[in-house]
Amino acid sequence: MRSSTGNRPRADRPRAVRPDADSSRADSSRADSSGAGGEDSAPAGPGRDLPPLLAGAATGIAACGALLALTDSGSPLRGPCALLFLLAAPALAIARALRGLDLFGRVITALAGAVALDMLVAETLLSVHQWSVTGGIVAVAVLSLLILLATGVRERAGRARGRAGPGERPSEGVKQAKVS
């Protein structure tokens, strides 16, 4: 009877490597492990590159939507692609600022924040009687870039303030706690 882990090595045992073993056979056995008991945490198989590919495609479609809206194109794709830009640009900026949350909470909060930002921009442009599609796209893009910029500045300031990484000494102003 097979064990529940199959032929995968246990995490607490080091892998034995024979000097005469074929290196391609060792690489293929390592690639067959799904990450549960193996050393690699990335899933094996043809779908492992799909999320970055989909993110890149969505970014390209959103950028095309903004370009179509800014150039006042008569394409039927202008509306859906511009809507994707209006949701994706602020959502990605807000999601980057909320790195401490788990994935589900970050996605829901970022989408809600994107809708709120879009509504705020539309309400502001309508209240000053300056509504235009181009103005809305530009305002959302500028606010999204400002959120990204503020997040980057905050992360750099946090690193410079003395959060020491592994193997680094903390800066002079940081006191270390004594463990007794």
PDB file of N, CA, C and O in Angstrom, residues 20 47 52 74 151 160 164:
ATOM      1  N   ASP A  20      26.488   9.541  -9.616  1.00  0.00           N
ATOM      2  CA  ASP A  20      26.369   9.048 -10.981  1.00  0.00           C
ATOM      3  C   ASP A  20      24.963   9.245 -11.546  1.00  0.00           C
ATOM      4  O   ASP A  20      24.683   8.841 -12.658  1.00  0.00           O
ATOM      5  N   GLY A  47      -0.028  25.568 -16.481  1.00  0.00           N
ATOM      6  CA  GLY A  47      -0.768  26.739 -16.048  1.00  0.00           C
ATOM      7  C   GLY A  47      -0.048  27.626 -15.062  1.00  0.00           C
ATOM      8  O   GLY A  47      -0.618  28.584 -14.568  1.00  0.00           O
ATOM      9  N   PRO A  52       0.481  35.764 -14.291  1.00  0.00           N
ATOM     10  CA  PRO A  52       1.201  36.932 -14.809  1.00  0.00           C
ATOM     11  C   PRO A  52       0.804  37.279 -16.244  1.00  0.00           C
ATOM     12  O   PRO A  52       0.749  38.450 -16.612  1.00  0.00           O
ATOM     13  N   GLY A  74     -13.823  56.239 -32.272  1.00  0.00           N
ATOM     14  CA  GLY A  74     -15.185  55.758 -32.463  1.00  0.00           C
ATOM     15  C   GLY A  74     -15.287  54.248 -32.384  1.00  0.00           C
ATOM     16  O   GLY A  74     -16.286  53.664 -32.783  1.00  0.00           O
ATOM     17  N   THR A 151       2.738  55.442  -1.890  1.00  0.00           N
ATOM     18  CA  THR A 151       3.071  54.110  -1.376  1.00  0.00           C
ATOM     19  C   THR A 151       4.568  53.839  -1.508  1.00  0.00           C
ATOM     20  O   THR A 151       5.196  53.320  -0.586  1.00  0.00           O
ATOM     21  N   ALA A 160      14.461  53.114   5.168  1.00  0.00           N
ATOM     22  CA  ALA A 160      15.533  54.016   5.589  1.00  0.00           C
ATOM     23  C   ALA A 160      15.476  54.309   7.079  1.00  0.00           C
ATOM     24  O   ALA A 160      16.488  54.662   7.679  1.00  0.00           O
ATOM     25  N   ALA A 164      15.775  46.763   9.880  1.00  0.00           N
ATOM     26  CA  ALA A 164      16.899  45.964   9.413  1.00  0.00           C
ATOM     27  C   ALA A 164      16.397  44.634   8.887  1.00  0.00           C
ATOM     28  O   ALA A 164      15.561  43.988   9.485  1.00  0.00           O
TER      29      ALA A 164
END
